[in-house]
CSV table of C-alpha atoms and ligand atoms in Angstrom, one decimal:
chain,number,residue,atom,x,y,z
A,1,MET,CA,8.4,-40.9,58.7
A,2,ASN,CA,5.9,-40.0,55.9
A,3,SER,CA,3.8,-42.8,54.5
A,4,ILE,CA,4.6,-43.6,50.9
A,5,GLY,CA,1.2,-45.3,50.6
A,6,ILE,CA,0.3,-48.7,49.5
A,7,LYS,CA,0.4,-48.0,45.8
A,8,ARG,CA,3.9,-46.4,45.9
A,9,CYS,CA,5.1,-48.9,48.4
A,10,SER,CA,4.0,-51.8,46.2
A,11,LYS,CA,6.0,-50.3,43.2
A,12,ALA,CA,9.0,-49.8,45.4
A,13,TYR,CA,8.7,-53.5,46.6
A,14,ASN,CA,8.4,-54.7,43.0
A,15,SER,CA,11.4,-52.8,41.9
A,16,LEU,CA,13.3,-54.1,45.1
A,17,ALA,CA,14.0,-50.4,46.1
A,18,VAL,CA,12.4,-51.0,49.4
A,19,SER,CA,12.0,-54.3,51.3
A,20,PRO,CA,9.0,-55.4,53.3
A,21,VAL,CA,11.3,-56.3,56.2
A,22,GLN,CA,12.5,-52.6,56.3
A,23,VAL,CA,8.9,-51.2,56.1
A,24,LEU,CA,7.8,-53.5,58.8
A,25,GLN,CA,10.6,-52.5,61.0
A,26,ASP,CA,9.9,-48.9,60.5
A,27,THR,CA,6.3,-49.5,61.3
A,28,LEU,CA,7.3,-51.3,64.6
A,29,THR,CA,9.5,-48.4,65.5
A,30,ALA,CA,6.7,-46.0,64.9
A,31,ILE,CA,4.3,-48.1,67.1
A,32,LYS,CA,6.9,-48.1,69.9
A,33,ASP,CA,7.7,-44.4,69.6
A,34,LEU,CA,4.1,-43.4,69.5
A,35,ARG,CA,2.8,-45.5,72.3
A,36,HIS,CA,1.6,-42.4,74.1
A,37,LEU,CA,-1.0,-41.9,71.4
A,38,ASN,CA,-2.9,-45.1,72.6
A,39,ALA,CA,-3.8,-46.1,69.0
A,40,PHE,CA,-3.5,-49.9,69.9
A,41,SER,CA,-5.1,-52.1,72.4
A,42,TYR,CA,-2.7,-54.8,71.4
A,43,ASP,CA,0.4,-54.8,69.1
A,44,ILE,CA,2.9,-57.3,67.9
A,45,THR,CA,6.0,-55.5,69.2
A,46,SER,CA,6.3,-57.8,72.2
A,47,ASP,CA,6.6,-60.7,69.8
A,48,GLU,CA,7.9,-59.6,66.4
A,49,GLU,CA,9.4,-62.8,65.2
A,50,GLU,CA,6.5,-64.2,63.3
A,51,ALA,CA,5.7,-60.9,61.6
A,52,LEU,CA,9.2,-60.5,60.5
A,53,GLU,CA,9.3,-63.9,59.1
A,54,LEU,CA,6.2,-63.2,57.1
A,55,ALA,CA,7.9,-60.0,55.8
A,56,ALA,CA,11.0,-62.0,54.8
A,57,GLN,CA,8.9,-64.5,53.0
A,58,SER,CA,7.1,-61.6,51.2
A,59,GLU,CA,10.5,-60.2,50.3
A,60,LYS,CA,11.4,-63.4,48.8
A,61,ARG,CA,8.3,-63.4,46.7
A,62,TYR,CA,9.1,-60.0,45.3
A,63,LYS,CA,12.6,-61.1,44.4
A,64,GLN,CA,11.1,-64.0,42.5
A,65,GLY,CA,8.7,-61.6,40.8
A,66,ASN,CA,5.9,-63.3,42.4
A,67,PRO,CA,3.9,-61.2,44.9
A,68,LEU,CA,0.6,-62.4,46.2
A,69,SER,CA,-1.2,-59.0,45.6
A,70,PRO,CA,-0.6,-55.3,45.9
A,71,LEU,CA,-1.0,-55.8,49.7
A,72,ASP,CA,1.9,-58.2,49.9
A,73,GLY,CA,4.2,-57.1,52.7
A,74,VAL,CA,2.0,-54.2,53.6
A,75,PRO,CA,1.5,-53.6,57.4
A,76,ILE,CA,-2.1,-52.9,58.5
A,77,SER,CA,-4.1,-53.0,61.7
A,78,PHE,CA,-7.6,-54.1,62.7
A,79,LYS,CA,-10.0,-52.5,65.0
A,80,ASP,CA,-10.4,-54.6,68.2
A,81,ASN,CA,-13.9,-55.9,67.3
A,82,PHE,CA,-12.4,-58.0,64.4
A,83,LEU,CA,-11.5,-61.6,65.2
A,84,VAL,CA,-7.7,-61.9,64.4
A,85,LYS,CA,-6.3,-65.4,65.1
A,86,ASN,CA,-4.1,-65.4,68.2
A,87,MET,CA,-4.5,-61.8,69.0
A,88,PRO,CA,-6.8,-60.5,71.9
A,89,SER,CA,-10.1,-59.4,70.4
A,90,THR,CA,-12.2,-57.7,73.0
A,91,ALA,CA,-14.3,-55.0,71.1
A,92,GLY,CA,-13.0,-52.7,73.8
A,93,SER,CA,-15.0,-54.5,76.5
A,94,LYS,CA,-14.0,-55.9,79.8
A,95,ILE,CA,-16.6,-58.7,79.3
A,96,LEU,CA,-14.4,-60.1,76.6
A,97,ARG,CA,-11.2,-59.4,78.3
A,98,ASP,CA,-8.6,-62.2,77.6
A,99,PHE,CA,-10.6,-63.5,74.7
A,100,VAL,CA,-8.1,-64.7,72.1
A,101,PRO,CA,-9.9,-66.1,69.1
A,102,PRO,CA,-8.9,-69.3,67.4
A,103,ILE,CA,-10.0,-68.0,63.9
A,104,ASP,CA,-9.6,-65.0,61.7
A,105,SER,CA,-12.5,-62.8,60.6
A,106,THR,CA,-12.9,-63.0,56.9
A,107,MET,CA,-11.4,-59.5,56.4
A,108,ALA,CA,-8.3,-60.6,58.3
A,109,GLN,CA,-8.1,-63.9,56.5
A,110,ARG,CA,-8.4,-62.2,53.1
A,111,CYS,CA,-5.8,-59.8,53.9
A,112,ARG,CA,-3.4,-62.4,55.2
A,113,GLU,CA,-3.9,-64.5,52.1
A,114,ALA,CA,-3.0,-61.4,50.1
A,115,GLY,CA,0.3,-61.1,52.0
A,116,ALA,CA,-0.6,-58.2,54.3
A,117,ILE,CA,1.0,-58.2,57.7
A,118,ILE,CA,-1.3,-57.5,60.7
A,119,VAL,CA,0.5,-55.4,63.3
A,120,GLY,CA,-2.1,-55.1,66.0
A,121,LYS,CA,-5.6,-54.2,67.2
A,122,THR,CA,-6.8,-50.8,67.6
A,123,ASN,CA,-8.6,-49.0,70.5
A,124,MET,CA,-12.3,-48.4,70.2
A,125,ASP,CA,-15.4,-47.4,72.0
A,126,GLU,CA,-16.8,-50.4,73.7
A,127,PHE,CA,-18.7,-52.6,71.1
A,128,GLY,CA,-18.5,-49.7,68.7
A,129,MET,CA,-20.9,-47.5,70.7
A,130,GLY,CA,-19.8,-43.9,70.7
A,131,SER,CA,-18.5,-41.1,68.6
A,132,PHE,CA,-15.3,-40.1,70.5
A,133,THR,CA,-13.4,-43.2,71.7
A,134,LEU,CA,-13.8,-41.8,75.2
A,135,TYR,CA,-15.5,-45.2,76.2
A,136,SER,CA,-12.2,-47.0,75.7
A,137,GLU,CA,-10.0,-48.2,78.4
A,138,LYS,CA,-7.2,-46.3,76.8
A,139,VAL,CA,-8.2,-43.2,75.2
A,140,PRO,CA,-6.4,-42.5,71.9
A,141,VAL,CA,-4.8,-39.0,71.5
A,142,ASN,CA,-5.4,-36.9,68.4
A,143,PRO,CA,-1.9,-36.5,66.8
A,144,ILE,CA,-2.9,-33.1,65.2
A,145,ASN,CA,-4.1,-31.4,68.5
A,146,GLU,CA,-4.2,-33.4,71.7
A,147,ASP,CA,-7.1,-31.4,73.0
A,148,LEU,CA,-9.5,-32.6,70.1
A,149,VAL,CA,-11.3,-35.9,70.3
A,150,VAL,CA,-10.1,-38.6,67.8
A,151,GLY,CA,-13.7,-39.4,66.8
A,152,GLY,CA,-15.2,-42.7,67.3
A,153,SER,CA,-15.7,-45.5,67.6
A,154,SER,CA,-12.7,-46.5,65.4
A,155,GLY,CA,-10.6,-43.8,67.0
A,156,GLY,CA,-7.5,-45.9,67.5
A,157,ALA,CA,-7.6,-46.9,63.8
A,158,ALA,CA,-7.7,-43.3,62.7
A,159,VAL,CA,-4.7,-42.5,65.0
A,160,ALA,CA,-2.8,-45.4,63.7
A,161,THR,CA,-3.6,-44.5,60.1
A,162,ALA,CA,-2.7,-40.8,60.6
A,163,THR,CA,0.7,-41.6,62.1
A,164,ASN,CA,1.9,-44.4,59.9
A,165,GLN,CA,1.5,-47.1,62.5
A,166,GLY,CA,0.5,-49.3,59.7
A,167,MET,CA,-0.3,-48.1,56.1
A,168,ALA,CA,-4.0,-48.6,56.5
A,169,ALA,CA,-6.5,-49.7,59.2
A,170,PHE,CA,-9.7,-51.7,59.3
A,171,GLY,CA,-12.6,-50.1,61.2
A,172,THR,CA,-16.2,-50.8,61.5
A,173,ASP,CA,-19.0,-48.5,60.7
A,174,THR,CA,-22.5,-48.9,62.2
A,175,GLY,CA,-23.4,-45.2,62.1
A,176,GLY,CA,-20.2,-43.2,61.1
A,177,SER,CA,-17.5,-45.0,63.2
A,178,VAL,CA,-15.1,-45.0,60.2
A,179,THR,CA,-15.9,-41.7,58.6
A,180,PHE,CA,-16.1,-39.6,61.7
A,181,PRO,CA,-12.8,-40.6,63.2
A,182,ALA,CA,-11.3,-40.1,59.8
A,183,ASN,CA,-12.7,-36.7,59.9
A,184,CYS,CA,-11.2,-35.9,63.2
A,185,CYS,CA,-7.8,-37.2,62.4
A,186,SER,CA,-7.7,-35.9,58.8
A,187,VAL,CA,-7.4,-39.1,56.9
A,188,TYR,CA,-9.7,-40.9,54.3
A,189,GLY,CA,-12.4,-43.0,55.6
A,190,PHE,CA,-14.6,-45.4,53.5
A,191,LYS,CA,-17.8,-47.2,54.6
A,192,PRO,CA,-18.8,-49.6,51.8
A,193,SER,CA,-22.3,-50.7,50.8
A,194,TYR,CA,-23.9,-53.0,53.5
A,195,GLY,CA,-23.1,-56.6,52.6
A,196,ARG,CA,-20.2,-55.8,50.3
A,197,LEU,CA,-17.6,-56.6,52.9
A,198,SER,CA,-18.2,-59.7,55.0
A,199,ARG,CA,-19.0,-59.3,58.7
A,200,HIS,CA,-18.0,-62.8,59.5
A,201,GLY,CA,-15.8,-62.7,62.6
A,202,VAL,CA,-16.8,-59.1,63.4
A,203,ILE,CA,-18.1,-58.8,66.9
A,204,LEU,CA,-21.8,-57.6,66.5
A,205,TYR,CA,-23.2,-54.3,67.5
A,206,SER,CA,-26.3,-53.5,65.2
A,207,SER,CA,-26.5,-56.2,62.6
A,208,SER,CA,-28.5,-54.4,60.0
A,209,ASN,CA,-26.1,-51.5,60.1
A,210,ASP,CA,-22.7,-53.0,60.7
A,211,SER,CA,-20.1,-52.8,58.0
A,212,PRO,CA,-16.3,-53.2,57.9
A,213,GLY,CA,-14.8,-50.1,56.6
A,214,ILE,CA,-11.2,-48.8,55.7
A,215,LEU,CA,-9.1,-45.9,56.8
A,216,ALA,CA,-6.0,-44.8,54.8
A,217,GLN,CA,-4.0,-41.9,53.8
A,218,ASN,CA,-5.2,-41.7,50.3
A,219,ILE,CA,-8.1,-43.2,48.1
A,220,ASP,CA,-5.8,-45.4,46.0
A,221,ASP,CA,-4.8,-47.3,49.1
A,222,ILE,CA,-8.5,-47.7,50.1
A,223,SER,CA,-9.2,-49.0,46.7
A,224,SER,CA,-6.2,-51.5,46.8
A,225,ILE,CA,-7.5,-52.9,50.0
A,226,PHE,CA,-11.1,-52.9,48.9
A,227,GLN,CA,-10.3,-54.9,45.7
A,228,VAL,CA,-8.6,-57.6,47.9
A,229,VAL,CA,-11.5,-58.0,50.4
A,230,ASP,CA,-14.5,-57.1,48.3
A,231,GLY,CA,-17.0,-59.8,47.5
A,232,GLU,CA,-19.4,-62.5,48.7
A,233,ASP,CA,-18.6,-64.7,51.6
A,234,ILE,CA,-20.4,-67.9,52.3
A,235,LYS,CA,-19.8,-67.4,56.0
A,236,ASP,CA,-21.9,-64.2,56.0
A,237,SER,CA,-25.4,-64.7,54.5
A,238,ASN,CA,-25.9,-61.0,54.1
A,239,SER,CA,-22.9,-60.6,51.8
A,240,LEU,CA,-23.2,-60.1,48.2
A,241,SER,CA,-21.1,-59.6,45.0
A,242,PHE,CA,-21.7,-56.6,42.8
A,243,THR,CA,-20.8,-55.8,39.3
A,244,GLU,CA,-20.4,-52.1,38.4
A,245,PRO,CA,-20.6,-50.1,35.2
A,246,GLU,CA,-17.5,-48.8,33.7
A,247,LEU,CA,-15.8,-46.2,35.8
A,248,ARG,CA,-15.7,-42.5,34.9
A,249,THR,CA,-12.5,-40.9,33.8
A,250,SER,CA,-13.6,-37.2,34.1
A,251,LEU,CA,-16.0,-35.2,36.1
A,252,LYS,CA,-17.7,-33.9,33.0
A,253,GLY,CA,-21.3,-34.4,33.4
A,254,VAL,CA,-21.1,-36.1,36.8
A,255,ARG,CA,-24.4,-35.2,38.6
A,256,VAL,CA,-23.7,-34.0,42.2
A,257,GLY,CA,-26.8,-33.8,44.4
A,258,ILE,CA,-27.0,-31.3,47.3
A,259,ALA,CA,-30.1,-32.1,49.5
A,260,GLU,CA,-31.9,-29.3,51.0
A,261,GLU,CA,-31.9,-31.2,54.3
A,262,PHE,CA,-28.2,-30.9,54.5
A,263,ASN,CA,-28.5,-27.3,55.3
A,264,ILE,CA,-29.2,-27.4,59.1
A,265,GLU,CA,-29.2,-24.6,61.4
A,266,GLU,CA,-26.4,-26.2,63.6
A,267,LEU,CA,-24.1,-25.9,60.7
A,268,PRO,CA,-21.4,-23.3,61.4
A,269,GLN,CA,-20.5,-20.7,58.7
A,270,GLU,CA,-17.2,-22.2,58.2
A,271,ARG,CA,-18.6,-25.5,57.1
A,272,ILE,CA,-21.0,-23.9,54.7
A,273,ASP,CA,-17.9,-21.9,53.2
A,274,GLU,CA,-16.0,-25.1,52.8
A,275,GLN,CA,-19.0,-26.8,51.0
A,276,ARG,CA,-19.3,-23.7,48.7
A,277,LYS,CA,-15.7,-24.0,47.8
A,278,VAL,CA,-16.0,-27.7,46.8
A,279,ILE,CA,-19.1,-27.0,44.9
A,280,ASP,CA,-17.5,-24.2,42.9
A,281,ILE,CA,-14.5,-26.4,42.1
A,282,LEU,CA,-16.8,-29.1,40.9
A,283,GLN,CA,-18.7,-26.8,38.6
A,284,ASP,CA,-15.6,-25.4,37.2
A,285,HIS,CA,-14.6,-28.9,36.2
A,286,GLY,CA,-17.9,-29.7,34.3
A,287,ALA,CA,-19.9,-31.4,37.1
A,288,GLU,CA,-23.5,-30.6,37.3
A,289,ILE,CA,-24.9,-29.5,40.7
A,290,VAL,CA,-28.5,-30.7,41.2
A,291,GLU,CA,-30.7,-29.6,44.1
A,292,VAL,CA,-32.5,-32.5,45.7
A,293,SER,CA,-34.6,-33.3,48.7
A,294,ILE,CA,-34.7,-36.3,51.0
A,295,PRO,CA,-37.4,-35.2,53.4
A,296,LEU,CA,-37.0,-38.1,55.9
A,297,LEU,CA,-33.3,-37.3,56.5
A,298,LYS,CA,-34.7,-35.0,59.2
A,299,GLN,CA,-36.0,-38.0,61.1
A,300,ILE,CA,-32.7,-40.0,60.7
A,301,LEU,CA,-31.4,-39.7,64.2
A,302,PRO,CA,-34.7,-41.0,65.9
A,303,ILE,CA,-34.8,-43.8,63.2
A,304,TYR,CA,-31.2,-44.8,64.0
A,305,TYR,CA,-31.3,-44.5,67.7
A,306,THR,CA,-34.5,-46.5,67.9
A,307,ILE,CA,-33.2,-49.4,65.8
A,308,ILE,CA,-29.6,-49.7,67.0
A,309,PRO,CA,-30.2,-50.2,70.6
A,310,ALA,CA,-32.8,-52.8,69.9
A,311,GLU,CA,-30.3,-54.8,67.8
A,312,ALA,CA,-27.5,-54.1,70.3
A,313,ALA,CA,-29.6,-55.4,73.2
A,314,SER,CA,-30.4,-58.6,71.4
A,315,ASN,CA,-26.8,-59.1,70.1
A,316,LEU,CA,-25.2,-58.5,73.5
A,317,SER,CA,-27.6,-60.8,75.3
A,318,ARG,CA,-25.1,-63.5,74.5
A,319,TYR,CA,-22.6,-62.3,77.0
A,320,ASP,CA,-23.9,-64.1,80.0
A,321,GLY,CA,-20.4,-65.0,81.4
A,322,LEU,CA,-20.9,-68.7,80.6
A,323,LYS,CA,-18.9,-68.8,77.4
A,324,TYR,CA,-16.3,-66.1,77.7
A,325,GLY,CA,-13.4,-65.1,80.0
A,326,LEU,CA,-14.9,-62.9,82.6
A,327,GLN,CA,-16.4,-65.6,84.7
A,328,HIS,CA,-13.0,-66.8,85.9
A,329,SER,CA,-12.2,-63.6,87.7
A,330,THR,CA,-15.7,-63.0,89.0
A,331,VAL,CA,-16.9,-66.2,90.7
A,332,SER,CA,-14.6,-68.0,93.0
A,333,SER,CA,-15.2,-71.5,94.5
A,334,LYS,CA,-16.8,-70.1,97.6
A,335,ASP,CA,-19.5,-68.5,95.3
A,336,SER,CA,-20.3,-71.9,93.8
A,337,LYS,CA,-23.9,-71.5,95.0
A,338,VAL,CA,-24.6,-68.3,93.1
A,339,ASP,CA,-27.8,-68.4,91.3
A,340,TYR,CA,-27.9,-68.1,87.6
A,341,GLN,CA,-29.7,-64.8,87.4
A,342,GLU,CA,-27.5,-63.3,90.1
A,343,TYR,CA,-24.5,-64.7,88.3
A,344,ILE,CA,-25.4,-63.0,85.0
A,345,GLN,CA,-26.2,-59.9,86.7
A,346,ARG,CA,-22.9,-59.7,88.3
A,347,ILE,CA,-20.9,-60.6,85.1
A,348,ARG,CA,-22.8,-57.9,83.1
A,349,THR,CA,-22.7,-55.2,85.8
A,350,GLU,CA,-19.0,-55.7,86.0
A,351,GLY,CA,-18.2,-56.4,82.4
A,352,PHE,CA,-20.1,-53.8,80.5
A,353,GLY,CA,-19.4,-50.0,80.6
A,354,ILE,CA,-21.8,-47.2,81.0
A,355,ASN,CA,-22.6,-46.5,77.4
A,356,VAL,CA,-23.3,-50.1,76.6
A,357,LYS,CA,-25.5,-50.5,79.6
A,358,ARG,CA,-27.4,-47.4,78.5
A,359,ARG,CA,-27.9,-48.8,75.0
A,360,ILE,CA,-29.0,-52.3,76.3
A,361,ALA,CA,-31.6,-50.6,78.6
A,362,LEU,CA,-32.9,-48.5,75.8
A,363,GLY,CA,-33.0,-51.5,73.5
A,364,ASN,CA,-34.9,-53.6,75.9
A,365,PHE,CA,-37.5,-50.8,76.4
A,366,VAL,CA,-37.9,-50.5,72.6
A,367,LEU,CA,-38.3,-54.3,72.2
A,368,SER,CA,-40.6,-54.8,75.2
A,369,THR,CA,-44.0,-56.1,74.0
A,370,GLN,CA,-45.3,-55.2,77.5
A,371,ASP,CA,-44.7,-51.6,76.7
A,372,VAL,CA,-47.0,-50.8,73.8
A,373,ASP,CA,-45.7,-47.2,73.2
A,374,PHE,CA,-42.1,-48.4,73.1
A,375,ASN,CA,-42.8,-51.4,70.9
A,376,GLU,CA,-44.7,-49.2,68.5
A,377,MET,CA,-41.8,-46.9,68.3
A,378,TYR,CA,-39.6,-49.6,67.1
A,379,ILE,CA,-42.1,-50.8,64.4
A,380,LYS,CA,-42.6,-47.2,63.4
A,381,ALA,CA,-38.8,-46.7,63.0
A,382,GLN,CA,-38.6,-49.7,60.8
A,383,LYS,CA,-41.3,-48.4,58.6
A,384,VAL,CA,-39.8,-44.9,58.4
A,385,ARG,CA,-36.4,-46.5,57.6
A,386,ARG,CA,-37.9,-48.3,54.6
A,387,LEU,CA,-39.5,-45.0,53.4
A,388,PHE,CA,-36.2,-43.2,54.0
A,389,CYS,CA,-34.4,-45.9,51.8
A,390,GLU,CA,-36.9,-45.4,49.0
A,391,GLN,CA,-36.3,-41.6,49.0
A,392,TYR,CA,-32.7,-42.2,49.1
A,393,ASN,CA,-32.7,-44.6,46.1
A,394,ASP,CA,-35.0,-42.4,44.1
A,395,ILE,CA,-32.5,-39.6,44.3
A,396,PHE,CA,-30.0,-41.9,42.5
A,397,GLU,CA,-32.4,-43.7,40.2
A,398,GLY,CA,-34.2,-40.7,39.0
A,399,ILE,CA,-37.9,-40.1,39.4
A,400,GLU,CA,-40.9,-39.1,37.5
A,401,SER,CA,-42.4,-35.9,38.9
A,402,SER,CA,-45.0,-33.3,37.8
A,403,LYS,CA,-41.9,-31.5,36.2
A,404,GLY,CA,-41.2,-34.6,34.1
A,405,LEU,CA,-38.4,-37.1,34.5
A,406,GLN,CA,-35.8,-35.9,37.0
A,407,LYS,CA,-32.5,-37.7,36.2
A,408,GLY,CA,-30.7,-39.5,39.0
A,409,VAL,CA,-27.5,-38.1,40.6
A,410,ASP,CA,-24.2,-40.0,40.7
A,411,ILE,CA,-23.2,-38.9,44.2
A,412,LEU,CA,-24.3,-36.5,47.0
A,413,LEU,CA,-22.1,-34.0,48.6
A,414,SER,CA,-22.3,-32.8,52.2
A,415,PRO,CA,-20.3,-31.9,55.3
A,416,ASN,CA,-19.1,-35.0,57.2
A,417,ALA,CA,-19.5,-33.5,60.7
A,418,VAL,CA,-22.1,-31.1,62.1
A,419,GLY,CA,-19.9,-28.7,64.2
A,420,ASP,CA,-16.3,-28.3,65.0
A,421,ILE,CA,-14.4,-31.3,66.3
A,422,PRO,CA,-15.2,-31.3,70.0
A,423,LYS,CA,-12.5,-30.8,72.6
A,424,VAL,CA,-12.0,-33.7,75.1
A,425,SER,CA,-11.8,-31.2,77.9
A,426,SER,CA,-15.4,-29.7,76.9
A,427,ILE,CA,-16.8,-33.1,77.0
A,428,ARG,CA,-15.1,-34.1,80.3
A,429,SER,CA,-16.2,-30.8,81.9
A,430,GLY,CA,-19.8,-31.3,80.8
A,431,GLU,CA,-19.7,-28.1,78.7
A,432,ILE,CA,-20.7,-30.4,75.8
A,433,ASP,CA,-23.2,-33.1,76.8
A,434,ALA,CA,-21.5,-36.4,76.1
A,435,ILE,CA,-24.6,-38.1,75.2
A,436,ILE,CA,-26.6,-35.5,73.1
A,437,GLY,CA,-23.3,-34.3,71.7
A,438,GLU,CA,-22.5,-37.8,70.6
A,439,TYR,CA,-25.9,-38.4,69.1
A,440,SER,CA,-26.2,-35.1,67.2
A,441,GLN,CA,-22.8,-35.4,65.7
A,442,ASP,CA,-24.2,-38.4,63.7
A,443,TYR,CA,-26.6,-36.5,61.4
A,444,TYR,CA,-24.5,-36.7,58.3
A,445,THR,CA,-23.0,-40.1,59.0
A,446,VAL,CA,-25.9,-42.5,60.0
A,447,PRO,CA,-28.0,-42.1,56.9
A,448,SER,CA,-25.5,-44.2,54.9
A,449,ASN,CA,-25.9,-47.1,57.4
A,450,VAL,CA,-29.6,-46.8,57.7
A,451,CYS,CA,-29.9,-47.3,53.9
A,452,GLY,CA,-26.8,-49.5,53.5
A,453,ALA,CA,-25.2,-47.1,50.9
A,454,PRO,CA,-21.4,-46.4,50.5
A,455,ALA,CA,-19.8,-43.3,51.9
A,456,LEU,CA,-16.4,-41.6,51.6
A,457,CYS,CA,-15.0,-38.9,53.8
A,458,LEU,CA,-12.2,-36.8,52.4
A,459,PRO,CA,-9.9,-34.1,53.7
A,460,MET,CA,-9.6,-30.9,51.6
A,461,ALA,CA,-5.9,-30.5,52.2
A,462,ASP,CA,-2.9,-32.5,53.5
A,463,VAL,CA,-2.0,-31.9,57.0
A,464,ASP,CA,1.3,-32.9,58.8
A,465,HIS,CA,-0.2,-35.1,61.4
A,466,LEU,CA,2.6,-35.0,63.9
A,467,SER,CA,3.5,-31.4,63.5
A,468,GLN,CA,2.6,-29.6,66.7
A,469,SER,CA,3.0,-26.2,65.3
A,470,GLU,CA,-0.3,-25.4,63.7
A,471,LYS,CA,-2.6,-28.0,65.4
A,472,LYS,CA,-5.3,-27.6,62.9
A,473,PRO,CA,-7.1,-30.5,61.3
A,474,ALA,CA,-8.1,-30.3,57.7
A,475,ALA,CA,-11.6,-29.3,56.5
A,476,MET,CA,-13.5,-32.4,55.5
A,477,TYR,CA,-16.4,-33.4,53.2
A,478,LYS,CA,-18.5,-36.4,52.5
A,479,LEU,CA,-19.5,-38.1,49.4
A,480,TRP,CA,-22.5,-40.3,49.4
A,481,GLY,CA,-22.9,-43.1,46.8
A,482,LYS,CA,-25.5,-45.3,45.4
A,483,TYR,CA,-26.1,-48.7,47.0
A,484,GLY,CA,-23.7,-51.2,45.4
A,485,MET,CA,-21.7,-48.5,43.5
A,486,ASP,CA,-18.7,-48.6,45.7
A,487,ARG,CA,-16.0,-48.6,43.1
A,488,SER,CA,-17.7,-45.8,41.2
A,489,LEU,CA,-17.9,-43.8,44.4
A,490,LEU,CA,-14.1,-44.4,45.0
A,491,GLN,CA,-13.3,-43.5,41.4
A,492,ILE,CA,-15.4,-40.3,41.4
A,493,GLY,CA,-13.9,-39.5,44.9
A,494,LYS,CA,-10.4,-39.8,43.4
A,495,LEU,CA,-11.3,-37.5,40.6
A,496,ILE,CA,-12.7,-34.9,43.0
A,497,ASP,CA,-10.0,-35.3,45.6
A,498,LYS,CA,-7.2,-34.5,43.1
A,499,ILE,CA,-8.8,-31.2,42.0
A,500,VAL,CA,-9.9,-30.1,45.4
A,501,LYS,CA,-6.5,-30.6,46.8
A,502,ASN,CA,-4.8,-28.9,43.9
A,503,SER,CA,-7.0,-25.8,44.2
B,1,LIG,N1,-22.0,-42.8,67.1
B,1,LIG,C1,-22.5,-43.9,66.5
B,1,LIG,C2,-23.1,-44.9,67.7
B,1,LIG,O1,-22.7,-44.7,68.8
B,1,LIG,C3,-21.4,-44.7,65.9
B,1,LIG,C4,-21.6,-46.2,65.8
B,1,LIG,C5,-20.6,-46.9,64.9
B,1,LIG,O2,-20.5,-46.5,63.7
B,1,LIG,N2,-20.0,-48.0,65.4
B,1,LIG,O3,-23.9,-45.6,67.3
């Protein structure tokens, strides 16, 4: 089954050529047929009645010419760290096993109010920590080539999107967890500006970097969803509404920045050639290529990997086995005299996986006031973060320099991933170091989180995700936007996407 996409689906619903019930049934069939790809940690196929009833109601609204939104009757999925009412929401962790929330996250609530139908929760690296979704109880399988990783931490979301198990998927992005899996599975991934999409009901990882994000098979679909969920939410004090200037209709005069720090020695020639190709196409269509520099980009991995474990350690300290499910299976009545410290230790030892424990340990070192060196490291990382944000914003705002006023750029263009998509077998055999490999993969993705700016990852060509003949993922690139200019980024992305794919 090929996805017709949300925009075309909505047209077909409106003209009554296709019905939401039919589309939902096709999606449920895809979920059942593709179970071996492990996209979902939970799906609704064991209890389809309620969803089919929602689809029937949606169908009725279309017949009356009264749909709720362009998402009415559209099947979508959520990563397992979004609270979705009455569906298990575990963030991929044993410590939250059996947790079924009584409320919806704001993203799920807004989608439901717009008529979308939630078909399940997707597999992920535990608490969002990871780049390959190998820290997931069930490891999702790359539908293009089963030997390649699916990316992470929203790996299940990327697989679901690529294989039409829902028309789009919500992921979260703390340091590339939407854009990198999109990259590995050749779909579109969008990480909005920090605060633009509410984090209410999203299980925390690193609060100053976390953002909901959207994976889909084209930019129009991302925009349709973004329009529905965008905007301030009183339940998330960091959320904001933005107004944006009029959107561009052509690439003429669009200023595309290329930072000299994008050119790193680890970049394979193939990636450089792909970039060159996109640059040439953009120039041919009237865009202006501008060389820029963001010197602190070189420090981005130490900044990120100092701040996020600290935030993770404090966010995850709430899992002490008193409020959530794991205690029932761990402490039996004969253990009733277990002391509190020992109890927490047992719960956390059993409940957290290796990568989460590693980040918590690191975070506690970094935050420890007893260890002056580590504590200084944290404060230094925060200071350098601020300077990095200034450098980033200056590129977009424009700066006065000795050469006069340098006009700001509209977007930046770079590769999305450092090397080739790693093989699962190379990571498992130790040929690629799972930890260093994971961290170094993030060079192009984490900067957008560190400065809260929007990012879009795009394929250069269409691939047939389920065809096993070529087994080759598409070349990908990343567009970096100005903070708060999310719709502008999507619009410019759409213009670029069209010409790149047609060249
Ligand atoms: N690789 C990043 C990390 O492990 C990705 C995090 C994310 O975006 N959730 O922190």
